[in-house]
């Protein structure tokens, strides 16, 4: 059940049965010479919708710009600052909690969002308790990273070994190929790819990773792989969501 | 050319030809008992993509949650506070200006966004000039509201007369029916609909407009109307965009 | 009844009869080579006091610095950033609502304030509802622009036609001449005046409008005209204020 | 020279001779049963204009709402939070420094503003240095409290002794009587007046000082006294201003 | 009783007897060529612990970075901006008030903190009242500057006369020598020391005070003096604390 | 080399040899019925000083209040909100970068700080690049959690097995016993201890973990264990620090 394709009266009915909602969050950032800038949002959105169908959960519109400041030396990247993203999450949840939602399951497509999301959850819990909003003590948030699902990780290792890398990975590129086969990019990828550098600021990142990839070989990706990753993560995260909403 | 389906190297090439970008912005808010919560984002996104195709312009990911605080007494509405939306716009544009973009054309689907967007533009111009970012004096933003296009307004009057209303209008509902025919909602709409009240806070809004509509009869909408509105606004806004990027 | 010339006990008595208050808001910004930097605040203050006398309404001290970032490339301009002005309005109204005021009528002298004021109203409604301040659901704000009064607009067209322009207009200059006849400025005004450029950042504004005027010929202004504009706007806004406080 | 009655071209000429400006700052707060709510702004404005005439200095529009949170349990009080006032001062000075001003002399009418003003100066110096604005290292701010002038203090002690008190004092009431003789208030003042309590929050303040006065007997004030206080403070602060702008 | 060496159950018991707490606040800033960068925090912490022992009061962990922006042109200085320090104080007190504390006694080692602390107290009182936190009307904060104790001031004058100066003073250096005899620094001190300049921004400060001292001769300090200053301030502030918590 | 026991001239000399600095960060939060509220700060500070001695690195004053909002339902806990902690880190680093430091090694004693610290690093990198501060591209931050050192983890498992738990652990309590043997607490610890609950808001946390422990048995701690943990973490983090400052 997609929130943006629902009416407010449908939401009202939904809330009588469930107080859970899935919030897809991605990023708009460079993914190497052949990866889509929207990769993280595309994956999070597609998988969230799959989980929503599987579990009958409400799915909110995708937060398609996240925390990607370290990628901003590459054109096309858009990032919120962490302090802004915290406010965005706080605003979203304040609205939704007032309406009756209490269980927030963020399906995340970007590692760089995790720290800020966790900070935002803490900030939001305290904010809601400060305002003494009804049910504020019941509010629970969880971030579920599809790319860290055990089954996904295992398949990526099997298919790509070390060439999975950690950014612009063949696994995430594969999912985008499965979702948008019309947008599969061809392009030269140097056989040498940087890896192993820590992440600091944007200028430093581009010096460390000149073409944007981090140890990955996205040329290995196929749409068929993408479907496999999609299926695995939908299955695993559906279970995760159901456990989450069931728990006290 | 959709930013999220492009690579950073494609953006780099694009910037050699154009510094313009279209940013669709909608809202996630109640649209009466039969209108989709995502109506404003759906319309803005579809029309933006149409304009992007027509003009070869880059189209950014849709900002699908905007300033809809007055709708937050209806479940399913998500809103940023104006101060948050200002920061979001500032963050987006700071990234994009550093990459070389200077012309920002916001195609907007929600009247409630306009004031905050204008405030955000002022805040951003000053911020970029303060930071002495190259090209900051060339940065220009414009908000183009598809529903205020002359041709759209005229057709709405012809088709619906006074029943167009001002929120959950048949014209916007028609566009969503054209884009998502599978999500056309049936539902009882009282023949009596509130209208003429000013907009203040969320509690007051729901008292004034009990079912969320403002003077509109969305039952008049059809997907065929939607296509007409879509075509008219794409045509008019394509011209608007080209004039904008051409101007000094 | 001027708030700054009242005592707190007089305010207490006033609140038993009315919860309305007029807040004049202007700007401190260049108004061309012969217009006063305080033009917008002078007009808003004078007209507000006139409306206050006419309607027995309380009039708050004038907010004499508003949102004029686009004028800041001319010396003497002082502006708040939109995000600051939002906080200022929120602070003002939080104090006044706690005291019992609920109807806030901003008489505005500067077009550049409108967007930020509207954003500030939305931000404030939500803030007060979040804090669960008594009467927060009754709080209503309205911005009334004296220069957009129908009668004012009509007279300006009659007197000045196209030479009214849109900034440093003869009509607003006339009002300042009526209020401060001792401060009427003589000075050379080029017969050629820029017009038709959109407003972006401060540097761009000064390039577009080198002497600060926007299509206007303030040399046409006279103190007698000023009195006429003053009388018309006081009459029209007094009616507007009374309608506003009467409405639910 | 009053900024709001000047044109930008006059400011441009002024800046060739002086980079100094006087900023009157007051407050909008209860001043006991017979004192005007605008007392602090009225005094600061009148004295600032006197100093401006004496020294040929530019005088900015009055900041008539300051930091008066502890008075907000009395109706009619309007206060900025300290964090907002800091932003306001920062915004004012950023505009004025870019225009060429470097010496900011705040003539202050309210003890409650002092701490926040000093904090704001520190915040602003660092902000301007961070932005690397030209002349930022030359920017100097000073707060000059008219009521702490040696000559004023001495006269108040002579005229009123202990009945001067520390809020709603006869000396400040006298100045308002001199400036606005038409607004002299009669009203019962209990011979018993609270004094000696420390200032904490607004609720506590009203408990400690039930009628708003702090140890003062404003019934002793006369317009003639007001003129004396005015003359003394104008003389002393004029010297203070000239010393300030002359110093490196 | 030191908070950091207590358990939460001990705090719970303490709160049944007292709602008072001492918060040491210092600074991390240059103190001339021979003064420790931690001088202000060291003094505040040592004296606070002395007062805590004397009065059985709870002592919070030391805020060892304060408002020292004007010292930031000397390496090793760390400062919060005033707006940040306000938030820090607000966060501290919000936590402690919720737990039951209402009397906050800040023992301060740095003159530059005073203004911002006072602003922070005002901000916090209003914040807590806005949130309607129980006991918010009882919350009281006080800043007690050890170096402004009458007995301390008198001894400093006796021992050092004019060579006490106003920063990197022999009295504060003496206290650090008493607390950390192992960290007594030898170093050349020019017999000429700047004094009498007002404090503005960081660049200006270093120009005015090239070696960081303000009119002081810290070479006069001895650990024995330090003990005397310590004893005097502990005695005087213990009395101050007890008066503070006893008062309504 | 402890910053607070150094002079600015010593810092100046240090910076010629190294641009690295260690920043200890802890928390002030409940640690169960027998654990010290300052546990995390005590551990971080002691270990940081050990690393500082081992590596000749500068050690900044300890940030002894961190992000512990989830512990605030227990008295004595003090927490910054994440958004405040981000500002604090940004302010610290802005000062230190201007002075010449570029390598920031945060030795952290509290798991709850990690997410916010990472967010703060991203925010700070972008802030410094925006300000175009010299060397901003060289700025690097790292968070090193002593309790996640491989050697520490291994020893804790050996000594305590599952009774190590995840908060108020015997390992961290042991370190505090080693550092403050005079503050070893005796107290009843229920043999049943909650574990396995996720962390959400403060109210929920206390419901889940009624005595504050998370699956731990701190009664197993001894000062001798503490010394072992201290030695292991100093050794491992010294190596970590040296690798960090050496890397480009």
Short mmCIF file of N, CA, C and O in Angstrom, two decimals, chain C residues 130-182:
data_model
loop_
_atom_site.label_atom_id
_atom_site.label_comp_id
_atom_site.label_asym_id
_atom_site.label_seq_id
_atom_site.Cartn_x
_atom_site.Cartn_y
_atom_site.Cartn_z
N UNK C 130 2.14 22.43 18.59
CA UNK C 130 3.07 21.46 19.19
C UNK C 130 3.22 21.71 20.69
O UNK C 130 3.28 20.77 21.48
N UNK C 131 3.30 22.98 21.06
CA UNK C 131 3.47 23.31 22.48
C UNK C 131 2.17 23.17 23.26
O UNK C 131 2.17 23.29 24.48
N UNK C 132 1.09 22.96 22.54
CA UNK C 132 -0.22 22.82 23.19
C UNK C 132 -0.54 24.05 24.05
O UNK C 132 -1.10 23.94 25.15
N UNK C 133 -0.20 25.20 23.53
CA UNK C 133 -0.55 26.46 24.20
C UNK C 133 -2.05 26.67 24.07
O UNK C 133 -2.62 26.47 22.99
N UNK C 134 -2.70 27.04 25.18
CA UNK C 134 -4.14 27.28 25.11
C UNK C 134 -4.48 28.26 23.99
O UNK C 134 -3.75 29.23 23.77
N UNK C 135 -5.56 28.01 23.33
CA UNK C 135 -6.03 28.88 22.23
C UNK C 135 -5.21 28.77 20.97
O UNK C 135 -5.46 29.51 20.02
N UNK C 136 -4.24 27.87 20.94
CA UNK C 136 -3.39 27.82 19.75
C UNK C 136 -4.20 27.53 18.49
O UNK C 136 -3.86 28.00 17.41
N UNK C 137 -5.29 26.79 18.63
CA UNK C 137 -6.09 26.48 17.44
C UNK C 137 -6.88 27.70 16.96
O UNK C 137 -7.39 27.70 15.84
N UNK C 138 -6.93 28.73 17.77
CA UNK C 138 -7.67 29.94 17.37
C UNK C 138 -6.76 30.99 16.73
O UNK C 138 -7.23 32.03 16.29
N UNK C 139 -5.48 30.74 16.75
CA UNK C 139 -4.55 31.76 16.26
C UNK C 139 -4.67 31.92 14.75
O UNK C 139 -4.67 30.94 14.00
N UNK C 140 -4.81 33.17 14.33
CA UNK C 140 -4.96 33.47 12.91
C UNK C 140 -4.11 34.68 12.56
O UNK C 140 -4.13 35.69 13.25
N UNK C 141 -3.39 34.54 11.46
CA UNK C 141 -2.54 35.63 10.99
C UNK C 141 -2.97 36.02 9.58
O UNK C 141 -3.36 35.15 8.79
N UNK C 142 -2.84 37.28 9.30
CA UNK C 142 -3.13 37.74 7.95
C UNK C 142 -2.14 38.83 7.58
O UNK C 142 -1.76 39.65 8.43
N UNK C 143 -1.70 38.81 6.33
CA UNK C 143 -0.85 39.90 5.87
C UNK C 143 -1.67 40.78 4.93
O UNK C 143 -2.31 40.29 4.00
N UNK C 144 -1.69 42.07 5.24
CA UNK C 144 -2.45 43.04 4.44
C UNK C 144 -1.47 44.06 3.89
O UNK C 144 -0.84 44.80 4.66
N UNK C 145 -1.30 44.07 2.59
CA UNK C 145 -0.33 44.94 1.94
C UNK C 145 -1.03 46.23 1.52
O UNK C 145 -1.87 46.20 0.62
N UNK C 146 -0.66 47.32 2.14
CA UNK C 146 -1.39 48.57 1.84
C UNK C 146 -1.29 48.92 0.36
O UNK C 146 -2.25 49.41 -0.23
N UNK C 147 -0.15 48.62 -0.25
CA UNK C 147 0.07 49.00 -1.65
C UNK C 147 -0.69 48.12 -2.63
O UNK C 147 -0.72 48.39 -3.82
N UNK C 148 -1.31 47.07 -2.10
CA UNK C 148 -2.13 46.22 -2.96
C UNK C 148 -3.62 46.45 -2.73
O UNK C 148 -4.44 45.72 -3.29
N UNK C 149 -3.96 47.43 -1.93
CA UNK C 149 -5.37 47.78 -1.78
C UNK C 149 -5.93 48.17 -3.15
O UNK C 149 -5.25 48.90 -3.90
N UNK C 150 -7.12 47.75 -3.44
CA UNK C 150 -7.73 48.07 -4.73
C UNK C 150 -7.77 49.57 -4.98
O UNK C 150 -7.41 50.05 -6.08
N UNK C 151 -8.17 50.33 -3.98
CA UNK C 151 -8.31 51.78 -4.16
C UNK C 151 -6.96 52.44 -4.37
O UNK C 151 -6.83 53.41 -5.13
N UNK C 152 -5.97 51.94 -3.72
CA UNK C 152 -4.63 52.49 -3.87
C UNK C 152 -4.09 52.21 -5.26
O UNK C 152 -3.54 53.10 -5.94
N UNK C 153 -4.26 50.99 -5.68
CA UNK C 153 -3.78 50.58 -6.98
C UNK C 153 -4.42 51.44 -8.08
O UNK C 153 -3.75 51.89 -9.02
N UNK C 154 -5.72 51.64 -7.93
CA UNK C 154 -6.47 52.42 -8.92
C UNK C 154 -5.96 53.86 -8.98
O UNK C 154 -5.68 54.39 -10.07
N UNK C 155 -5.79 54.46 -7.84
CA UNK C 155 -5.33 55.85 -7.82
C UNK C 155 -3.91 55.95 -8.40
O UNK C 155 -3.61 56.89 -9.16
N UNK C 156 -3.08 54.99 -8.06
CA UNK C 156 -1.70 55.03 -8.57
C UNK C 156 -1.70 54.96 -10.09
O UNK C 156 -0.94 55.66 -10.77
N UNK C 157 -2.55 54.13 -10.62
CA UNK C 157 -2.63 54.02 -12.08
C UNK C 157 -3.11 55.33 -12.69
O UNK C 157 -2.59 55.79 -13.72
N UNK C 158 -4.12 55.90 -12.07
CA UNK C 158 -4.64 57.18 -12.57
C UNK C 158 -3.58 58.28 -12.55
O UNK C 158 -3.42 59.02 -13.51
N UNK C 159 -2.87 58.36 -11.43
CA UNK C 159 -1.91 59.46 -11.27
C UNK C 159 -0.64 59.24 -12.07
O UNK C 159 -0.07 60.19 -12.62
N UNK C 160 -0.19 57.99 -12.12
CA UNK C 160 1.16 57.76 -12.64
C UNK C 160 1.24 56.81 -13.84
O UNK C 160 2.29 56.73 -14.48
N UNK C 161 0.18 56.11 -14.11
CA UNK C 161 0.22 55.15 -15.22
C UNK C 161 1.37 54.19 -15.07
O UNK C 161 1.62 53.69 -13.98
N UNK C 162 2.11 53.98 -16.14
CA UNK C 162 3.22 53.03 -16.10
C UNK C 162 4.38 53.51 -15.25
O UNK C 162 5.27 52.73 -14.91
N UNK C 163 4.41 54.81 -14.96
CA UNK C 163 5.54 55.34 -14.19
C UNK C 163 5.43 54.99 -12.70
O UNK C 163 6.30 55.36 -11.92
N UNK C 164 4.37 54.32 -12.33
CA UNK C 164 4.28 53.80 -10.97
C UNK C 164 5.41 52.79 -10.71
O UNK C 164 6.01 52.76 -9.65
N UNK C 165 5.68 51.94 -11.71
CA UNK C 165 6.75 50.95 -11.54
C UNK C 165 6.44 49.99 -10.40
O UNK C 165 5.28 49.85 -9.98
N UNK C 166 7.50 49.32 -9.90
CA UNK C 166 7.25 48.36 -8.83
C UNK C 166 8.19 48.47 -7.63
O UNK C 166 8.08 47.70 -6.68
N UNK C 167 9.09 49.39 -7.66
CA UNK C 167 9.90 49.65 -6.45
C UNK C 167 10.34 51.10 -6.49
O UNK C 167 10.69 51.62 -7.55
N UNK C 168 10.37 51.72 -5.31
CA UNK C 168 10.60 53.17 -5.23
C UNK C 168 9.52 53.86 -6.06
O UNK C 168 9.79 54.78 -6.84
N UNK C 169 8.32 53.42 -5.85
CA UNK C 169 7.19 53.91 -6.64
C UNK C 169 6.79 55.32 -6.18
O UNK C 169 6.97 55.67 -5.01
N UNK C 170 6.23 56.10 -7.06
CA UNK C 170 5.74 57.42 -6.64
C UNK C 170 4.68 57.31 -5.54
O UNK C 170 4.62 58.18 -4.67
N UNK C 171 3.90 56.26 -5.54
CA UNK C 171 2.85 56.19 -4.52
C UNK C 171 3.45 56.03 -3.12
O UNK C 171 3.03 56.71 -2.19
N UNK C 172 4.42 55.15 -2.98
CA UNK C 172 5.00 54.98 -1.64
C UNK C 172 5.85 56.19 -1.24
O UNK C 172 5.84 56.62 -0.09
N UNK C 173 6.54 56.75 -2.23
CA UNK C 173 7.31 57.96 -1.94
C UNK C 173 6.37 59.08 -1.51
O UNK C 173 6.66 59.85 -0.58
N UNK C 174 5.22 59.16 -2.16
CA UNK C 174 4.23 60.20 -1.79
C UNK C 174 3.80 60.05 -0.34
O UNK C 174 3.67 61.04 0.39
N UNK C 175 3.56 58.82 0.08
CA UNK C 175 3.15 58.62 1.48
C UNK C 175 4.25 59.10 2.43
O UNK C 175 3.98 59.78 3.43
N UNK C 176 5.50 58.78 2.10
CA UNK C 176 6.58 59.25 3.00
C UNK C 176 6.67 60.78 3.00
O UNK C 176 7.03 61.38 4.00
N UNK C 177 6.36 61.38 1.85
CA UNK C 177 6.39 62.86 1.80
C UNK C 177 5.28 63.46 2.66
O UNK C 177 5.45 64.53 3.26
N UNK C 178 4.15 62.76 2.68
CA UNK C 178 3.05 63.22 3.51
C UNK C 178 3.42 63.07 5.00
O UNK C 178 3.13 63.96 5.81
N UNK C 179 4.06 61.98 5.33
CA UNK C 179 4.39 61.72 6.73
C UNK C 179 5.61 62.55 7.19
O UNK C 179 5.63 63.08 8.30
N UNK C 180 6.60 62.65 6.34
CA UNK C 180 7.82 63.39 6.67
C UNK C 180 8.10 64.47 5.62
O UNK C 180 9.07 64.35 4.85
N UNK C 181 7.29 65.52 5.59
CA UNK C 181 7.52 66.54 4.56
C UNK C 181 8.91 67.17 4.68
O UNK C 181 9.47 67.65 3.68
N UNK C 182 9.48 67.12 5.87
CA UNK C 182 10.80 67.72 6.04
C UNK C 182 11.90 66.87 5.41
O UNK C 182 13.05 67.31 5.35
#
